[in-house]
Tab-separated table of C-alpha atoms in Angstrom:
chain	number	residue	atom	x	y	z
A	1	MET	CA	135.412	54.654	42.103
A	2	ARG	CA	135.692	58.455	42.151
A	3	LYS	CA	137.905	58.423	39.046
A	4	VAL	CA	135.463	56.192	37.182
A	5	SER	CA	132.583	58.502	38.079
A	6	TYR	CA	134.410	61.527	36.720
A	7	LEU	CA	135.285	59.775	33.487
A	8	VAL	CA	131.668	58.935	32.819
A	9	ILE	CA	130.297	62.337	33.759
A	10	LEU	CA	132.729	64.027	31.389
A	11	LEU	CA	131.012	62.381	28.426
A	12	ALA	CA	128.666	65.330	28.200
A	13	LEU	CA	126.589	67.038	25.570
A	14	SER	CA	128.398	69.497	23.340
A	15	LEU	CA	128.583	73.177	22.598
A	16	ASN	CA	128.425	72.441	18.922
A	17	SER	CA	128.087	75.791	17.249
A	18	SER	CA	127.920	74.475	13.722
A	19	GLY	CA	124.563	74.893	12.073
A	20	ILE	CA	122.193	73.164	9.768
A	21	HIS	CA	121.766	75.705	7.006
A	22	ALA	CA	118.500	75.117	5.243
A	23	SER	CA	117.415	75.465	1.614
A	24	CYS	CA	120.394	73.875	-0.168
A	25	GLY	CA	121.155	71.344	2.481
A	26	ALA	CA	124.472	72.259	4.099
A	27	ALA	CA	124.456	70.320	7.351
A	28	SER	CA	126.367	69.274	10.454
A	29	CYS	CA	125.553	67.066	13.427
A	30	PRO	CA	124.040	69.018	16.358
A	31	LEU	CA	125.768	66.775	18.896
A	32	ASN	CA	127.287	67.540	22.277
A	33	LEU	CA	130.975	66.561	22.620
A	34	HIS	CA	132.007	69.027	25.326
A	35	ARG	CA	134.217	67.854	28.205
A	36	TYR	CA	135.259	69.622	31.361
A	37	LEU	CA	139.040	70.128	31.567
A	38	LYS	CA	140.987	70.968	34.701
A	39	ARG	CA	143.633	73.672	34.825
A	40	GLY	CA	146.655	73.124	32.590
A	41	TRP	CA	145.167	70.391	30.376
A	42	LEU	CA	144.913	70.679	26.594
A	43	GLN	CA	142.530	68.462	24.657
A	44	ILE	CA	143.206	67.862	20.971
A	45	GLY	CA	140.245	66.360	19.144
A	46	LEU	CA	139.421	65.360	15.601
A	47	THR	CA	135.873	64.566	14.477
A	48	HIS	CA	134.457	63.557	11.124
A	49	GLU	CA	130.787	63.915	10.183
A	50	TYR	CA	129.074	62.204	7.245
A	51	ILE	CA	125.614	63.434	6.203
A	52	ASN	CA	124.056	62.418	2.893
A	53	GLN	CA	120.964	64.555	2.294
A	54	ASP	CA	119.226	62.449	-0.316
A	55	GLU	CA	115.620	62.955	0.813
A	56	LEU	CA	113.282	65.916	0.402
A	57	PHE	CA	110.705	67.073	2.935
A	58	VAL	CA	107.806	69.492	2.657
A	59	GLY	CA	106.859	70.441	6.184
A	60	SER	CA	106.991	67.158	8.126
A	61	ASP	CA	106.240	64.932	5.124
A	62	ARG	CA	108.533	63.218	2.656
A	63	ALA	CA	108.380	64.745	-0.797
A	64	PHE	CA	110.007	64.454	-4.216
A	65	VAL	CA	112.216	66.597	-6.442
A	66	GLY	CA	110.158	69.517	-7.708
A	67	ALA	CA	107.246	68.979	-5.293
A	68	ILE	CA	107.190	72.754	-4.830
A	69	PRO	CA	108.495	74.285	-8.095
A	70	ARG	CA	111.408	76.683	-7.690
A	71	HIS	CA	113.892	78.391	-9.995
A	72	HIS	CA	116.004	75.329	-9.344
A	73	ASP	CA	115.002	72.081	-7.642
A	74	GLU	CA	117.308	70.519	-5.061
A	75	VAL	CA	118.296	66.881	-5.660
A	76	GLN	CA	121.074	65.841	-3.248
A	77	THR	CA	123.845	67.205	-1.021
A	78	LEU	CA	126.638	65.092	0.463
A	79	ASN	CA	128.260	66.783	3.462
A	80	GLN	CA	131.544	65.643	4.998
A	81	ARG	CA	132.926	67.815	7.766
A	82	THR	CA	136.242	67.251	9.532
A	83	VAL	CA	136.821	69.411	12.606
A	84	LEU	CA	139.991	70.014	14.606
A	85	ASN	CA	139.007	70.760	18.221
A	86	LEU	CA	141.381	72.475	20.647
A	87	GLN	CA	140.284	73.008	24.254
A	88	TYR	CA	142.458	74.325	27.074
A	89	GLY	CA	141.759	74.555	30.806
A	90	VAL	CA	142.941	78.031	31.794
A	91	SER	CA	141.858	77.281	35.366
A	92	ASP	CA	139.561	74.765	37.027
A	93	ALA	CA	136.691	77.160	36.306
A	94	ILE	CA	137.599	78.571	32.869
A	95	ALA	CA	138.265	76.798	29.577
A	96	VAL	CA	138.667	78.082	26.031
A	97	LYS	CA	137.835	76.139	22.888
A	98	ILE	CA	138.586	76.599	19.191
A	99	LEU	CA	136.939	74.645	16.365
A	100	LEU	CA	138.627	74.576	12.956
A	101	PRO	CA	136.371	72.875	10.355
A	102	PHE	CA	137.187	71.648	6.864
A	103	ILE	CA	134.203	71.035	4.591
A	104	HIS	CA	133.820	68.684	1.639
A	105	ARG	CA	130.529	69.033	-0.185
A	106	GLU	CA	128.939	67.521	-3.289
A	107	HIS	CA	125.705	69.141	-4.422
A	108	THR	CA	123.292	68.549	-7.293
A	109	HIS	CA	120.224	70.480	-8.394
A	110	ILE	CA	118.121	70.942	-11.534
A	111	HIS	CA	118.186	74.479	-12.924
A	112	HIS	CA	115.168	75.607	-14.967
A	113	HIS	CA	116.081	78.137	-17.646
A	114	GLN	CA	113.988	79.162	-20.671
A	115	GLY	CA	112.148	75.873	-20.801
A	116	GLU	CA	115.275	73.737	-20.322
A	117	ASP	CA	116.106	71.538	-17.329
A	118	LEU	CA	119.842	71.659	-16.668
A	119	TRP	CA	121.556	69.411	-14.130
A	120	GLU	CA	124.211	71.358	-12.238
A	121	GLN	CA	126.791	69.882	-9.867
A	122	TRP	CA	129.379	71.116	-7.379
A	123	ASN	CA	132.220	69.190	-5.747
A	124	PHE	CA	134.556	71.207	-3.531
A	125	THR	CA	136.548	71.248	-0.305
A	126	GLY	CA	137.396	74.304	1.749
A	127	LEU	CA	137.985	75.836	5.152
A	128	GLY	CA	134.838	76.466	7.168
A	129	ASP	CA	134.213	79.162	9.747
A	130	ILE	CA	136.387	79.041	12.872
A	131	THR	CA	134.533	79.130	16.187
A	132	ALA	CA	136.026	80.324	19.497
A	133	THR	CA	134.203	79.926	22.821
A	134	GLY	CA	134.905	80.349	26.504
A	135	ASP	CA	133.354	78.109	29.168
A	136	PHE	CA	132.912	79.626	32.643
A	137	VAL	CA	131.993	77.354	35.537
A	138	VAL	CA	129.528	78.716	38.091
A	139	VAL	CA	129.073	75.459	40.030
A	140	LEU	CA	132.190	73.273	40.199
A	141	PRO	CA	131.753	69.697	41.493
A	142	LYS	CA	133.766	68.959	44.609
A	143	GLU	CA	132.542	65.378	44.897
A	144	PRO	CA	131.733	62.857	42.129
A	145	PHE	CA	127.948	63.257	42.511
A	146	ASP	CA	127.910	67.057	42.792
A	147	PRO	CA	126.419	69.064	39.894
A	148	TYR	CA	128.467	70.929	37.289
A	149	VAL	CA	126.988	74.135	35.833
A	150	SER	CA	128.666	76.478	33.371
A	151	PHE	CA	127.791	79.143	30.839
A	152	SER	CA	129.525	79.743	27.535
A	153	VAL	CA	130.026	82.724	25.260
A	154	GLY	CA	131.741	82.792	21.916
A	155	ALA	CA	131.740	83.764	18.283
A	156	LYS	CA	131.819	82.147	14.872
A	157	LEU	CA	134.210	84.097	12.670
A	158	ALA	CA	133.916	84.928	8.977
A	159	SER	CA	136.985	82.838	8.119
A	160	GLY	CA	135.553	80.209	5.770
A	161	VAL	CA	135.589	79.995	1.994
A	162	THR	CA	132.634	81.816	0.396
A	163	ASN	CA	133.620	81.667	-3.292
A	164	ALA	CA	133.540	77.923	-4.102
A	165	VAL	CA	132.640	77.224	-7.754
A	166	ASN	CA	131.926	74.183	-9.907
A	167	ALA	CA	133.815	72.927	-12.976
A	168	GLU	CA	132.004	75.486	-15.142
A	169	GLY	CA	133.073	78.325	-12.866
A	170	GLU	CA	129.587	78.906	-11.460
A	171	SER	CA	129.518	79.983	-7.829
A	172	ALA	CA	127.853	77.669	-5.341
A	173	GLU	CA	124.820	79.028	-3.537
A	174	ILE	CA	125.389	80.814	-0.259
A	175	THR	CA	123.779	78.058	1.786
A	176	ILE	CA	126.282	75.395	0.681
A	177	GLN	CA	129.477	77.457	0.765
A	178	PRO	CA	132.014	76.220	3.384
A	179	GLY	CA	131.749	79.597	5.144
A	180	THR	CA	128.798	81.907	5.718
A	181	GLY	CA	130.727	85.176	5.501
A	182	SER	CA	129.135	86.347	8.751
A	183	VAL	CA	130.240	86.886	12.332
A	184	ASP	CA	127.827	85.148	14.716
A	185	GLY	CA	127.438	85.278	18.486
A	186	LEU	CA	127.005	82.242	20.762
A	187	VAL	CA	125.666	81.926	24.314
A	188	GLY	CA	125.068	78.654	26.117
A	189	LEU	CA	124.290	76.939	29.414
A	190	ASN	CA	125.548	73.492	30.477
A	191	TYR	CA	124.538	71.156	33.310
A	192	ARG	CA	125.952	67.746	34.245
A	193	GLN	CA	125.574	65.484	37.257
A	194	ALA	CA	126.174	61.837	38.068
A	195	LEU	CA	122.911	60.317	39.310
A	196	VAL	CA	123.663	56.807	40.587
A	197	SER	CA	126.400	54.164	40.562
A	198	VAL	CA	125.555	50.913	38.796
A	199	PRO	CA	127.568	47.731	38.188
A	200	THR	CA	129.336	47.240	34.866
A	201	LEU	CA	129.502	43.930	33.008
A	202	THR	CA	132.847	43.220	34.680
A	203	GLY	CA	131.505	43.728	38.216
A	204	THR	CA	133.039	47.149	38.893
A	205	TYR	CA	130.856	50.226	39.405
A	206	GLY	CA	130.397	53.308	37.243
A	207	SER	CA	128.124	56.328	37.485
A	208	VAL	CA	125.151	57.107	35.238
A	209	PRO	CA	125.253	60.817	34.312
A	210	LEU	CA	122.555	63.242	33.254
A	211	SER	CA	123.658	66.039	30.933
A	212	ALA	CA	121.729	68.947	29.476
A	213	SER	CA	122.686	72.035	27.517
A	214	LEU	CA	121.250	74.940	25.556
A	215	LEU	CA	123.070	76.968	22.912
A	216	TYR	CA	121.675	80.019	21.128
A	217	GLN	CA	123.333	81.373	17.993
A	218	PHE	CA	122.783	84.965	16.865
A	219	ASN	CA	123.671	85.152	13.179
A	220	GLY	CA	125.075	88.205	11.442
A	221	ARG	CA	124.964	89.215	7.787
A	222	GLY	CA	127.317	87.621	5.291
A	223	ARG	CA	127.769	87.605	1.550
A	224	TYR	CA	125.032	89.524	-0.319
A	225	ASP	CA	123.663	90.542	3.099
A	226	TYR	CA	122.351	87.002	3.613
A	227	ARG	CA	121.623	86.280	7.273
A	228	PHE	CA	120.811	82.741	8.404
A	229	GLY	CA	117.973	82.479	10.889
A	230	ASN	CA	118.956	82.457	14.556
A	231	SER	CA	118.998	78.965	16.032
A	232	LEU	CA	118.577	77.199	19.362
A	233	LEU	CA	120.229	73.852	20.106
A	234	ALA	CA	118.953	71.744	23.017
A	235	HIS	CA	120.594	68.524	24.249
A	236	VAL	CA	119.827	65.901	26.894
A	237	GLY	CA	122.005	62.821	27.318
A	238	THR	CA	123.249	60.001	29.493
A	239	GLY	CA	125.532	56.952	29.328
A	240	TYR	CA	126.253	53.545	30.777
A	241	GLN	CA	129.714	52.126	31.399
A	242	LEU	CA	129.745	48.611	29.940
A	243	VAL	CA	133.278	47.687	30.994
A	244	ASP	CA	136.268	49.535	32.403
A	245	ARG	CA	137.181	51.217	29.106
A	246	ALA	CA	133.930	51.339	27.120
A	247	SER	CA	130.598	53.144	27.586
A	248	VAL	CA	127.398	53.295	25.593
A	249	LEU	CA	126.025	56.818	25.178
A	250	PHE	CA	122.684	58.304	24.248
A	251	GLN	CA	121.591	61.827	23.391
A	252	LEU	CA	118.409	63.578	22.334
A	253	ASN	CA	119.269	66.575	20.171
A	254	ALA	CA	116.871	69.294	19.026
A	255	ARG	CA	117.407	72.247	16.717
A	256	PHE	CA	115.020	75.136	16.170
A	257	GLN	CA	115.882	77.656	13.462
A	258	GLY	CA	114.004	80.701	12.203
A	259	PHE	CA	113.601	82.008	8.674
A	260	ALA	CA	116.628	83.562	7.005
A	261	ASP	CA	116.864	87.134	5.788
A	262	VAL	CA	118.020	86.455	2.231
A	263	GLY	CA	119.237	90.014	1.573
A	264	ARG	CA	120.356	90.524	-2.031
A	265	SER	CA	121.014	86.829	-2.697
A	266	GLY	CA	117.781	86.001	-4.514
A	267	GLU	CA	117.468	82.762	-2.515
A	268	PRO	CA	113.961	81.625	-1.470
A	269	ARG	CA	113.321	82.701	2.124
A	270	GLU	CA	110.355	80.350	2.403
A	271	ASP	CA	112.694	77.305	2.227
A	272	THR	CA	114.782	78.210	5.279
A	273	GLY	CA	114.558	77.176	8.916
A	274	GLY	CA	112.530	74.553	10.711
A	275	THR	CA	112.589	72.067	13.576
A	276	TRP	CA	114.704	68.907	13.855
A	277	ILE	CA	114.796	66.339	16.678
A	278	PHE	CA	117.302	63.450	16.693
A	279	ALA	CA	118.017	60.345	18.762
A	280	SER	CA	121.781	59.781	18.924
A	281	PRO	CA	123.105	56.479	20.319
A	282	GLY	CA	126.880	56.240	20.578
A	283	LEU	CA	129.913	54.410	21.926
A	284	ASP	CA	132.953	55.769	23.772
A	285	VAL	CA	136.152	53.728	24.136
A	286	GLN	CA	139.190	54.683	26.205
A	287	LEU	CA	142.183	53.599	24.117
A	288	GLY	CA	144.784	54.786	26.628
A	289	ASN	CA	145.130	56.922	29.737
A	290	THR	CA	144.592	60.123	27.706
A	291	LEU	CA	143.321	58.842	24.341
A	292	ARG	CA	139.632	58.239	23.626
A	293	ALA	CA	137.505	57.353	20.597
A	294	HIS	CA	133.793	57.859	20.103
A	295	ALA	CA	131.159	57.253	17.441
A	296	TYR	CA	127.514	58.275	17.082
A	297	VAL	CA	124.629	57.399	14.777
A	298	GLN	CA	122.094	60.208	14.650
A	299	ILE	CA	118.557	59.201	13.687
A	300	PRO	CA	115.863	61.797	12.893
A	301	LEU	CA	112.784	61.392	15.086
A	302	TYR	CA	110.939	64.481	13.878
A	303	GLN	CA	111.598	66.963	11.089
A	304	LYS	CA	109.420	69.886	10.115
A	305	VAL	CA	111.027	72.173	7.573
A	306	HIS	CA	109.797	75.430	6.138
A	307	GLY	CA	108.920	75.044	2.463
A	308	ILE	CA	110.829	72.239	0.730
A	309	GLN	CA	114.275	71.195	1.965
A	310	GLN	CA	116.791	68.357	1.794
A	311	THR	CA	117.146	65.978	4.740
A	312	ALA	CA	119.228	62.908	5.602
A	313	ARG	CA	118.087	59.421	6.636
A	314	LEU	CA	120.793	59.405	9.322
A	315	ASN	CA	123.971	61.228	10.328
A	316	LEU	CA	127.290	59.623	11.295
A	317	LEU	CA	130.028	61.049	13.510
A	318	PHE	CA	133.411	59.571	14.469
A	319	GLY	CA	136.063	61.155	16.650
A	320	LEU	CA	139.304	60.911	18.596
A	321	SER	CA	140.478	63.037	21.519
A	322	TYR	CA	143.852	63.230	23.228
A	323	ASP	CA	144.504	65.015	26.533
A	324	VAL	CA	147.898	66.641	27.094
A	325	PRO	CA	149.043	68.067	30.467
A	326	LEU	CA	150.803	71.371	29.695
A	327	LEU	CA	151.295	72.342	33.343
A	328	SER	CA	152.470	70.332	36.306
A	329	VAL	CA	149.328	70.250	38.443
């Protein structure tokens, strides 16, 4: 019973430091995939996100290509992001985490030049910005229904590709490059607690957890002095254990992002930042004692963008995680 309760409560909301960069539609899922690890355990995870931004919004309303005329009008951006996650429990109260993303992006817009409308396309893959965070527990659960509280600090490094070009050799816009070229700071707060035990479909009992987290990202200046607007991620989630090795999950995810400082880039500041709220149902399956798989569908409930921006009808995320004991504990 105690073991089952811990397994469910560990399906918590994430410290996902990846952003949704507005204007040209670079995106990632603001989901919570964080798990508490005890001392000496290493978790190796691999996630894949699929986001096809084929809709345009003006404010909170659907729009069309060119609804607000710009130097170029956005048409579509396909984002695929594969992330290697490494998390290690230094002690029962301290864990470190590294995210190594690889970005594939296909982008199309219409460029207006001297009375001509030119379709321009990009299709590239490159290393994204590496993120390193530390998780420090301030309230460690001693019993299955005790609360867990931690705070996190970290940084996103300027390690990603910032010079991706198309077949004609034209550089992609800053907002769709795999990397931002900036060093950003991260601070977060996490809370988790099992609320009640309920029967599963097989007659055993599992706990229903409540999870909540906040993550604030302070963005620095990157290429051409472009600085993405600071952002706040907020998550609330729970889950229900269907059978011994499978649970249904649910999260509400919100992202609030301010206007960018476009620096010397020439990008339109008025098309950056906004508010996004998602409902994210998911499924977690335990494939072995230390191997798990999960999948989420992220559905936008509310979107209010600044200016005109690309959005997606839904986001998809799939992942695997494997826990390795590095110390005899």
